[in-house]
XYZ file of C-alpha atoms in Angstrom:
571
model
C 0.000 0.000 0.000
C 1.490 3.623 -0.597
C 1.428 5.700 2.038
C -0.682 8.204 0.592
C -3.537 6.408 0.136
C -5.660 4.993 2.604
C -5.158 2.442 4.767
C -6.588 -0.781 5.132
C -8.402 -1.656 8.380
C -5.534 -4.160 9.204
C -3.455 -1.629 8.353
C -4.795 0.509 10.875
C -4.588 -1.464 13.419
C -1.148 -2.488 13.029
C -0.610 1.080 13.219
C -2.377 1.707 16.375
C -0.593 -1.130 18.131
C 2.486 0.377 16.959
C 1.762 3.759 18.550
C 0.526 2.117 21.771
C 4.601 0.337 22.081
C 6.033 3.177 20.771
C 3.639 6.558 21.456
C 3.110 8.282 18.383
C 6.127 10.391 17.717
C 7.669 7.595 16.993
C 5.318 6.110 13.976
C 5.362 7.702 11.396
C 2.975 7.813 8.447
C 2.934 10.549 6.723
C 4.290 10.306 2.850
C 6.481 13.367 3.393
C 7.598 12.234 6.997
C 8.645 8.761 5.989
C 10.127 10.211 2.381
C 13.851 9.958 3.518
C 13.188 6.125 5.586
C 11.629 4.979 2.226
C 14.599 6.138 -0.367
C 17.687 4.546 -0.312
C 21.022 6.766 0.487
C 21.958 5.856 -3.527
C 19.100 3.740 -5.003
C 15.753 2.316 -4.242
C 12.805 4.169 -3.228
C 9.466 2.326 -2.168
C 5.738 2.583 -0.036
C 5.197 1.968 3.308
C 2.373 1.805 5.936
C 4.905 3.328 8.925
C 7.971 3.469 10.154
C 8.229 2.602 13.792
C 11.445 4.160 15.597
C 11.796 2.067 18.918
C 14.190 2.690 21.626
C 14.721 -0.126 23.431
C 15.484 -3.916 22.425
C 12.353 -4.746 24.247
C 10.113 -2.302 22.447
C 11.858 -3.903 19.062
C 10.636 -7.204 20.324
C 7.413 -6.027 20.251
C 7.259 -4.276 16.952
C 8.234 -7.377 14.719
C 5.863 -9.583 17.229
C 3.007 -7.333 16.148
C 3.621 -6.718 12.504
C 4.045 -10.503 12.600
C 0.936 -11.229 13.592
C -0.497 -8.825 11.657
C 0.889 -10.915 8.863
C 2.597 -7.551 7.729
C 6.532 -7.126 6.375
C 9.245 -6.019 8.275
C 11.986 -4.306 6.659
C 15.318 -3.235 9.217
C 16.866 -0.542 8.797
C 20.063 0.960 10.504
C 21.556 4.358 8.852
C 20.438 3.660 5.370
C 23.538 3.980 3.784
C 23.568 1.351 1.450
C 23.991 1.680 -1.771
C 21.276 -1.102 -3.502
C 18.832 0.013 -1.848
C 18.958 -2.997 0.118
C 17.105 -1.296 3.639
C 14.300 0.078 1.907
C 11.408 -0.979 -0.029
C 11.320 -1.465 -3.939
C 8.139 -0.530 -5.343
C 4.687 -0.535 -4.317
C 3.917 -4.333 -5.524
C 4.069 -5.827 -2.239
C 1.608 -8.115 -1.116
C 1.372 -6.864 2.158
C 1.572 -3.796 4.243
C 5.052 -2.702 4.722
C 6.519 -1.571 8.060
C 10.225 -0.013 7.946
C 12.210 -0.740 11.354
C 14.756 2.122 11.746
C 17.077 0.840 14.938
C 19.364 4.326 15.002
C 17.523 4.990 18.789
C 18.811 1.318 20.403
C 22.666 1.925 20.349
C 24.830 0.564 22.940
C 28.299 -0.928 23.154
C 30.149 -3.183 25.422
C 33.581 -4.210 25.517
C 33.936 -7.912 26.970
C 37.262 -9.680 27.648
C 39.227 -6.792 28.581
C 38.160 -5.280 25.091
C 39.326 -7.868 22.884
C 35.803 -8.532 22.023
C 32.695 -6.335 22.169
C 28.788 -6.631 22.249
C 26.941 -4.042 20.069
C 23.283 -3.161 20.081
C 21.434 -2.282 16.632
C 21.719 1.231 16.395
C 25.638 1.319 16.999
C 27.783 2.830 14.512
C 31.588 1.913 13.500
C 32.220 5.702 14.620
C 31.285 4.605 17.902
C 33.037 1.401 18.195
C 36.359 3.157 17.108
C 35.771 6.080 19.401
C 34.874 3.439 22.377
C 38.377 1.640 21.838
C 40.669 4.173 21.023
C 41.615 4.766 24.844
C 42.073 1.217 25.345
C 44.190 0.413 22.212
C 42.161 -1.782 20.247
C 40.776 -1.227 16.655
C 37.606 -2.518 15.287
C 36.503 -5.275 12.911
C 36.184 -2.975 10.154
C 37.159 0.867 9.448
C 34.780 2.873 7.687
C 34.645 2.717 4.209
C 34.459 5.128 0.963
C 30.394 5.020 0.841
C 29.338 4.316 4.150
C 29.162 7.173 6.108
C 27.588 6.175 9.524
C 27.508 2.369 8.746
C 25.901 0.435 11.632
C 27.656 -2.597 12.883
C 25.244 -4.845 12.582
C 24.377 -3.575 9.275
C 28.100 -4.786 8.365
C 27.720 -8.674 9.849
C 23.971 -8.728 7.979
C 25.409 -7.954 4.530
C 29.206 -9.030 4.628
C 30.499 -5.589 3.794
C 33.977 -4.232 4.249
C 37.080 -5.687 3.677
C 39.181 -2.795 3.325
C 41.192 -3.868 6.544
C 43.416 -6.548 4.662
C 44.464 -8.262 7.710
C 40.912 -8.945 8.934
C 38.701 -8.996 6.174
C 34.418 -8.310 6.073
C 32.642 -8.064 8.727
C 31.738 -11.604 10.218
C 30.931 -13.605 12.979
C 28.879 -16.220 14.176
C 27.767 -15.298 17.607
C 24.774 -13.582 17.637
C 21.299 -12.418 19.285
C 18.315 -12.519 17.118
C 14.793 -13.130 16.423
C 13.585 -15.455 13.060
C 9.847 -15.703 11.859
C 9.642 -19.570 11.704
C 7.367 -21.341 9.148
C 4.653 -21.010 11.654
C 4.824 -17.472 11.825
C 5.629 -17.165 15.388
C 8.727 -15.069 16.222
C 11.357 -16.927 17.944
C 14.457 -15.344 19.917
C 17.532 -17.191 19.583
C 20.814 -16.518 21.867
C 23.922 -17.976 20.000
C 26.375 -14.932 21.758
C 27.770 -17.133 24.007
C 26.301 -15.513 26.595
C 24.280 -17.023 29.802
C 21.254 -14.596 29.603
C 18.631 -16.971 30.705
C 15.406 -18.096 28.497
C 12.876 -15.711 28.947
C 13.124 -13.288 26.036
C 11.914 -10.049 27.494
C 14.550 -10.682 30.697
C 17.147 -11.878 27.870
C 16.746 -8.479 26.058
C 17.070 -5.989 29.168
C 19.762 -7.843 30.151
C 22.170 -7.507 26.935
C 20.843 -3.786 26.958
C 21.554 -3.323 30.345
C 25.016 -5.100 30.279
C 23.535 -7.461 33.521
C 25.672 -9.595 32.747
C 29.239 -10.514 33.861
C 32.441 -11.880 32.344
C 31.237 -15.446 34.506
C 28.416 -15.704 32.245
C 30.171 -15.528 28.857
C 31.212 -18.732 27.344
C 34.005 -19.028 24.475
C 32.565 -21.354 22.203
C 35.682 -23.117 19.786
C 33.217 -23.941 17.323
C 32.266 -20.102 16.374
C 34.037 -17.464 15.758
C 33.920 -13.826 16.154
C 35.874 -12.341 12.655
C 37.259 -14.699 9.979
C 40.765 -15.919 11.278
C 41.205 -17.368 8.130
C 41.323 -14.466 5.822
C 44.720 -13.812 5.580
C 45.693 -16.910 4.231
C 42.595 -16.926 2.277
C 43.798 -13.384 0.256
C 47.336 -14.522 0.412
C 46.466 -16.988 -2.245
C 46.915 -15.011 -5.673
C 46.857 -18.043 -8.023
C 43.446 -18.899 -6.807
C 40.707 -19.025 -9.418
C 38.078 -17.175 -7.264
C 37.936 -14.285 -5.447
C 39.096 -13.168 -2.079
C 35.430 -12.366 -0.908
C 31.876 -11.481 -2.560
C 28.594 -11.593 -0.647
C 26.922 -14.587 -2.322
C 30.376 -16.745 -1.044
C 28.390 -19.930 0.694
C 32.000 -19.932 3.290
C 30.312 -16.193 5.215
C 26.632 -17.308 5.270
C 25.820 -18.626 9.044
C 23.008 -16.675 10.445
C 22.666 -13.499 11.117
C 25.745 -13.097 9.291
C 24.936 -12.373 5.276
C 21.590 -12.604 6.176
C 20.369 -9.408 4.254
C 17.281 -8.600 6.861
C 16.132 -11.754 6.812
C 16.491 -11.700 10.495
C 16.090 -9.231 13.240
C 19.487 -8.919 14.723
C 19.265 -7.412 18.537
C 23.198 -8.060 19.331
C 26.270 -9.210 17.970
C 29.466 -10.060 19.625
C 32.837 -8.930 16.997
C 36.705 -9.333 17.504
C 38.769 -6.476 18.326
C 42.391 -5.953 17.266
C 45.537 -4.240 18.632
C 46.459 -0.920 17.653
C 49.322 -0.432 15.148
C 51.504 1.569 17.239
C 53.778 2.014 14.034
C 52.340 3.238 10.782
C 54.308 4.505 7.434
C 52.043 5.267 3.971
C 53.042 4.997 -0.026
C 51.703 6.659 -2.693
C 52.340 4.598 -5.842
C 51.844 6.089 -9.627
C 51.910 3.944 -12.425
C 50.972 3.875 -16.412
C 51.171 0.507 -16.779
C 48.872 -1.782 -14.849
C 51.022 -4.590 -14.376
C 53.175 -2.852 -12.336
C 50.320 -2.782 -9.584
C 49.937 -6.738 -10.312
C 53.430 -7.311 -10.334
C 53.777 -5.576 -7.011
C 50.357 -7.166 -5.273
C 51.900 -10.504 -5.904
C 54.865 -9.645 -4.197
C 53.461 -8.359 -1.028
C 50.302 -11.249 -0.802
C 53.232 -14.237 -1.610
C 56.364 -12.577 0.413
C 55.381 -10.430 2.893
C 55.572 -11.536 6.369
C 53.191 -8.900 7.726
C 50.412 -8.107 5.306
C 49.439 -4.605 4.674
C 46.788 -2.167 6.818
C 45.010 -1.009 3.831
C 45.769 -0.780 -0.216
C 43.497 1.548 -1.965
C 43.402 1.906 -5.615
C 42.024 4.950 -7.136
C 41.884 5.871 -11.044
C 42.679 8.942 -12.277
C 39.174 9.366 -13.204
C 38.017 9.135 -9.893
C 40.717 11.423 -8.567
C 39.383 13.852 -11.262
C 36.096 13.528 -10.007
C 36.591 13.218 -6.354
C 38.805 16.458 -6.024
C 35.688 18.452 -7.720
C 32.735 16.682 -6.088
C 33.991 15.199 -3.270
C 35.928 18.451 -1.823
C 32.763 19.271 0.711
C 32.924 15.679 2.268
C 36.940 15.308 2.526
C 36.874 19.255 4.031
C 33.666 18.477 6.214
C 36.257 15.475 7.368
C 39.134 17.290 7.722
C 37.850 20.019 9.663
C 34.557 18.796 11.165
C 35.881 15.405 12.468
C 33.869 12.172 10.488
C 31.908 11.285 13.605
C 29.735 14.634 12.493
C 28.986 13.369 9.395
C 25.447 11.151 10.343
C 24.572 14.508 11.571
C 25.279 16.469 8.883
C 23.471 13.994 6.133
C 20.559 13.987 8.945
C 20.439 17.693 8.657
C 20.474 17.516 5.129
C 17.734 14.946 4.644
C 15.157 17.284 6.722
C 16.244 20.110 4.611
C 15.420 18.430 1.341
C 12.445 16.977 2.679
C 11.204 20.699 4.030
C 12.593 21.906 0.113
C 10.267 19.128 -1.541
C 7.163 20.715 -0.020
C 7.588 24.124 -2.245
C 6.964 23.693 -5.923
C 9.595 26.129 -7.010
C 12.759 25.583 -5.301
C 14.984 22.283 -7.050
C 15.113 19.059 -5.634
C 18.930 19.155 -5.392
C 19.484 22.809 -3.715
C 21.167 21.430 -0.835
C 23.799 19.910 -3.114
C 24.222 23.075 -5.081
C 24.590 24.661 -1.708
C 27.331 22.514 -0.681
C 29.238 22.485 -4.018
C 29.169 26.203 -4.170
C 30.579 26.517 -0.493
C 33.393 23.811 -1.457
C 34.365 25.443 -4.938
C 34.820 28.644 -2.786
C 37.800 26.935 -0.963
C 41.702 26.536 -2.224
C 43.009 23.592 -4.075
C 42.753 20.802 -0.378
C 45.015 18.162 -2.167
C 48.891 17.790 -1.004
C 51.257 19.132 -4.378
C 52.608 15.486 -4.738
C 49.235 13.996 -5.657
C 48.343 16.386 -7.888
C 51.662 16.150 -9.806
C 51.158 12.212 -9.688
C 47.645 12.757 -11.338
C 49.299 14.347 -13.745
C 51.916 11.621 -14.410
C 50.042 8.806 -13.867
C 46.596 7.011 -14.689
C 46.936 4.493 -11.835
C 47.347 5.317 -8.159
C 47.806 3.121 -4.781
C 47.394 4.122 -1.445
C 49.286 1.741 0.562
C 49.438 1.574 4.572
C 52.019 -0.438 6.507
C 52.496 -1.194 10.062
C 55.306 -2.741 12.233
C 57.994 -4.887 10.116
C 55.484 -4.666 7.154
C 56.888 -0.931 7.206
C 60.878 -2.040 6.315
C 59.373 -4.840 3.610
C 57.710 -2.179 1.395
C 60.363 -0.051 1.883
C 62.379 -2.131 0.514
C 60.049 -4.059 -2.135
C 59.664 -0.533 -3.378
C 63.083 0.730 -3.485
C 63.852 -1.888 -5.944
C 60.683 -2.370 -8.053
C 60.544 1.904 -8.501
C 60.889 4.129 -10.022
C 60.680 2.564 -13.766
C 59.874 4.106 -17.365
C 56.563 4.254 -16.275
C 55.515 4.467 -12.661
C 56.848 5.608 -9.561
C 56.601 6.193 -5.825
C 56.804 8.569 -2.455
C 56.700 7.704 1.200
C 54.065 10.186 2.418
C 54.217 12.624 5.219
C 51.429 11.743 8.014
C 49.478 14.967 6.462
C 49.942 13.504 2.711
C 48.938 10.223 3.724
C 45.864 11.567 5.795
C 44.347 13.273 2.334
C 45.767 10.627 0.320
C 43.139 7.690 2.325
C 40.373 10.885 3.043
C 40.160 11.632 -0.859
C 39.926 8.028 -1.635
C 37.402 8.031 1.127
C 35.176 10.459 -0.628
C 35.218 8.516 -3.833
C 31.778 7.413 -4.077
C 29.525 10.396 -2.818
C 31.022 12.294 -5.465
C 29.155 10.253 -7.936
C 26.198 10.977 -6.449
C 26.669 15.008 -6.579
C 27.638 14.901 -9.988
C 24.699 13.337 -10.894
C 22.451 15.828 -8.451
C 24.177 18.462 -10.621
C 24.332 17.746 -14.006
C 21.074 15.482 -14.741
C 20.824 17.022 -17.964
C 23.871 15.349 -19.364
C 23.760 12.000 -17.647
C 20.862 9.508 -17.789
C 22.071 8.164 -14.981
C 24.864 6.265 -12.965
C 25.280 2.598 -13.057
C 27.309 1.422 -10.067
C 28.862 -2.221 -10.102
C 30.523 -3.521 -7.424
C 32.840 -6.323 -8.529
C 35.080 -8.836 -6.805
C 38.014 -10.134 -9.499
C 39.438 -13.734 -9.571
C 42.457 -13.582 -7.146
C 44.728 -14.717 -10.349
C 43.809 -12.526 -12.729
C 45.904 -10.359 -13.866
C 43.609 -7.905 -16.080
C 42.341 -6.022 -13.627
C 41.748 -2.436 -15.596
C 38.726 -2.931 -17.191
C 38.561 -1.803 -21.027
C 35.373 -1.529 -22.301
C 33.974 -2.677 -25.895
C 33.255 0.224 -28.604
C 29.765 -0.272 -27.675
C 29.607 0.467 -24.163
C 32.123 3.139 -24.731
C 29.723 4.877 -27.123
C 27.069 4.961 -24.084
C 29.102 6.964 -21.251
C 29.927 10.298 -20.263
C 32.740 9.279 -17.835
C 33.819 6.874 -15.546
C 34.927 6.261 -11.928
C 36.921 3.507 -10.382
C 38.059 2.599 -7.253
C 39.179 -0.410 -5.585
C 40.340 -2.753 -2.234
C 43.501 -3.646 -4.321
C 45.060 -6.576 -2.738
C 41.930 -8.695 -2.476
C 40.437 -7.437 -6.002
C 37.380 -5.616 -4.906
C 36.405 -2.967 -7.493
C 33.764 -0.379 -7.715
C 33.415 1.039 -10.785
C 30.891 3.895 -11.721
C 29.075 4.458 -15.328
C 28.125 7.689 -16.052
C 25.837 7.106 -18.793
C 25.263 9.214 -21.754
C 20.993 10.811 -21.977
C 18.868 8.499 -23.634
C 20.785 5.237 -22.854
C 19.344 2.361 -20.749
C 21.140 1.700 -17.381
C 19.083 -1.676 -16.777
C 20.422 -2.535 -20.248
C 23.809 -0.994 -19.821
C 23.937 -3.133 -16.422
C 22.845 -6.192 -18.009
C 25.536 -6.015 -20.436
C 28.438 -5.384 -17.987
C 26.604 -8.410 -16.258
C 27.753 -10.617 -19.030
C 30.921 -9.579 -19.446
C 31.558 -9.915 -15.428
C 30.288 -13.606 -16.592
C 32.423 -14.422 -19.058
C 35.598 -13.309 -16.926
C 34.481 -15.605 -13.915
C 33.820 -12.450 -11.363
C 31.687 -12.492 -8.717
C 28.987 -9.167 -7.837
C 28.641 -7.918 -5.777
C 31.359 -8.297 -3.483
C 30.690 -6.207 -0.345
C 27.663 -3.746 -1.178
C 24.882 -6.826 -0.981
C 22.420 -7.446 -3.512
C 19.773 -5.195 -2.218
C 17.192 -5.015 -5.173
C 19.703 -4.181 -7.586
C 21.534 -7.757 -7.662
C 20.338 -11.417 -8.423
C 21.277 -13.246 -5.202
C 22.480 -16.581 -6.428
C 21.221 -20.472 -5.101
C 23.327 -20.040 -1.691
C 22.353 -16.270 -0.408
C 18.400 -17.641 -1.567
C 19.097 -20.622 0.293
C 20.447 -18.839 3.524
C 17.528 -16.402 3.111
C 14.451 -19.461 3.009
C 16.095 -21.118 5.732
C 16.084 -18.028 7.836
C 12.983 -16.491 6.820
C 10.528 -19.415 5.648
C 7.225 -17.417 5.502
C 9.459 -14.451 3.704
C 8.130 -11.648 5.999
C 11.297 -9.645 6.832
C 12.877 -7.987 3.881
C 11.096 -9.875 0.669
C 12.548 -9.221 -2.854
C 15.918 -8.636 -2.171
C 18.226 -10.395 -4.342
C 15.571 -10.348 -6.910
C 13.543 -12.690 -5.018
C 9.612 -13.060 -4.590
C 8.271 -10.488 -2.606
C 5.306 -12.415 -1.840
C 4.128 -14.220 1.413
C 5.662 -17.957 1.817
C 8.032 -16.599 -1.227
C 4.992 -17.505 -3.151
């Protein structure tokens, strides 16, 4: 049902039981109140009855128990920062009414084993983790990535994401806290953190949100695991015919983890890791792309401590990025990045307060922004823009401890050649160096906000490479040349994660564009996506459909992702 029309009388009442958990400021049901819970930070944009905002674990509890027995669909949502519109609904051709779940009010984190693991709630953020154990030097799973500013935790361990960390890999683990909708349609709370919280579900809840609970009653179970201790020796393999990591890989599907929504996730308990005390950067320039291959194969094979991070960035992107990212790396730079879910906040009321006046444009906040950022000096350091200059390929690479000596000296004798080079950065070159790769992907989005007259649109692919293949930079046919205005590539370098951006010419077809790259992803044996989820933009293949039936068998939380049925008993 869209939320303009009218409600059914089921509808209605699902809605009053909502407001008598929650009180009625926090359902919303308006078409202009729910606008920015219904789009999707990049794509997607759907109809909903409400969107119910609770505040406590128990008061979640009660939510999904009532839209489940008002047979209606649940959809969970943390910061809505995806980027396949994978947290918010597609369409209006659901079968039944259509409750979104946002879980930003129910943070909470709590460091367990003298930090080396934590417990997170819903609503926590990687800014908070990192914040939380920075004064006890520890580092989290994951560190925020180019698209996801404000990424929730548990939205990490639901959808495999990140991976930029190349000594820990995506987000994972298999102790967890969460509810399932069995077959029967009864919601059933299952505890699987390891944790002695009893077996009555409202006392189980208060208690993980309380933190009632003492290091006595956790349990260290050898048979699950709270990050993927194999990963390292997992990327390290570079003659391996499949990739390092994609989000349909059968090996990361137990649970809660790469369950797309198909569960409601009220805790999860994550590895921590030590923080690098010692930390040296490299920017790396290079015309010819084996160079980059030659020198990943050194480092995955040889190395005896693996790198931080290796970011690749094309000089199309760099193009880009220094022109339409400048407001995000300067908002970073000067504002600190834990402002940032405030700032997008702020900017989602003010385009939902411009959409109510006929005569003002839908995108004046991001004219705003770009007009304040083209006001401001070249931000870059000198030595990346002369490498732009120089060179079509770039790597960011980040080494700690002994790792720093081995690319120090890998790189002393591998550069520079006839066509590449390299620089050990100062801290504050190395800072913008990571920030501006950071930035990458939102400046997609403002070029398109700004110049929809000469793009149809963007197509976004998010590809994970063969570990053994060597031809990485892409080189498109004639054809699908002919159809684009630009381009924009990124990538997680050493485990062959790519996102790559189509800025398509007016007139042309993205579905068919998309289709097309589809096939020739096919043909070279890649796997997509790799760390964005399918959302509703990607076919989830037999194993992610499998994990989602067996975890959700009536299909009532989160239907039609992966291109699935969106229909009751995924009828």
């Amino acid at each position: 049902m869209t939320p303009s029309s009218d409600p059914t009388a089921a509808g209605l009442r699902l809605v009053r039981n909502l407001q008598e958990i929650l009180g009625a400021g926090n359902v919303l049901t308006g078409s202009r109140q729910t606008k920015r819970y219904r789009t999707g930070f990049r794509f997607g944009s759907g109809d909903a009855l409400a969107v119910a905002k609770p505040s406590s674990l128990r008061e979640l509890w009660h939510v999904v128990n009532a839209c489940a027995r008002a047979r209606a669909i649940v959809i969970m949502q943390a910061a809505n920062t995806g980027l396949t519109g994978g947290s918010t609904p597609d369409g209006d051709d659901y079968d039944r009414d259509v409750v979104i779940v946002s879980t930003v009010r129910m943070g909470g984190i709590r460091p367990i084993r003298d930090g080396r693991q934590v417990v997170c709630l819903p609503g926590s953020t990687l800014f908070q983790l990192e914040d939380m154990l920075a004064p006890m030097g520890r580092e989290p799973h994951s560190r925020i990535g180019s698209s996801c500013i404000g990424a929730s935790v548990l939205g990490g361990v639901c959808n495999n994401s990140g991976g930029a960390l190349i000594q820990r890999g995506p987000a994972f683990t298999q102790m967890t806290l969460f509810a399932r909708i069995g077959d029967d349609g009864v919601v059933d709370l299952v505890n699987h953190l390891g944790i002695d919280l009893g077996d009555d579900p409202e006392m189980i809840l208060k208690t993980i949100e309380t933190g009632a609970y003492d290091e006595a009653d956790i349990v260290d179970d050898e048979e699950r695991t709270c990050s993927d201790h194999d990963y390292q020796n997992h990327v390290r393999d570079v003659d391996a015919e499949t990739p390092a990591r994609f989000n349909n890989d059968p090996r990361r599907l137990f649970e809660a983890a790469g369950s797309g929504g198909h569960v409601v996730v009220f805790a999860v308990r994550l590895d921590t890791f030590p923080h690098d005390e010692e930390i040296a950067e490299f920017y790396l320039g290079t015309n010819d792309p084996a160079e980059l291959s030659a020198f990943r194969r050194q480092v995955l094979q040889h190395f005896r401590s693996l790198p931080v991070e290796g970011e690749y960035i094309h000089s199309s992107a760099f193009a880009l990025t220094e022109r339409y990212g400048k407001d995000t790396f300067l908002a970073i730079r000067h504002l600190g990045a834990k402002r940032l879910p405030g700032l997008f906040a702020l900017k989602g009321r003010f385009d939902a307060l411009v959409a109510c006046v006929p005569f003002l444009p839908d995108n004046l906040s991001d004219r705003i922004m770009q007009g304040v950022a083209d006001l401001f000096p070249p931000h870059l350091p000198r030595r990346l823009y002369e490498y732009h200059e120089r060179f079509e390929h770039h790597l960011i690479l980040r080494m700690s401890g002994e790792g720093i000596a081995e690319a120090r000296e890998l790189l002393g004798r591998s550069f520079p050649t006839s066509n590449g080079d390299y620089f050990e950065c100062t801290p504050d070159e190395g800072a913008k160096a990571f920030l501006h790769r950071f930035a990458v992907a939102g400046a997609s989005i403002r070029f398109r906000a700004l110049h929809r007259d000469q793009i149809s649109d963007i197509v976004a692919l998010d590809v994970a490479l063969r570990r053994n293949d060597e031809d990485w930079a892409e080189k498109l046919p004639p054809e699908l040349v002919a159809k684009v205005v630009g381009v924009s590539y990124c990538a997680h370098f050493f485990c062959h994660v790519f996102h790559r951006d189509y800025l398509l010419k007016p007139g042309c077809d993205p579905v068919a564009f998309e289709n097309a790259m589809w096939a020739l992803l096919d043909e070279r044996r890649a796997e997509y996506p790799a760390e964005h989820n399918v959302g509703h933009l990607y076919q989830a293949k037999p194993a992610l459909v499998r994990h989602y039936r067996e975890l959700d068998p009536t299909n009532s939380l989160n239907p039609g992702i992966g291109r699935t049925s969106k229909n009751a008993d995924w009828n």
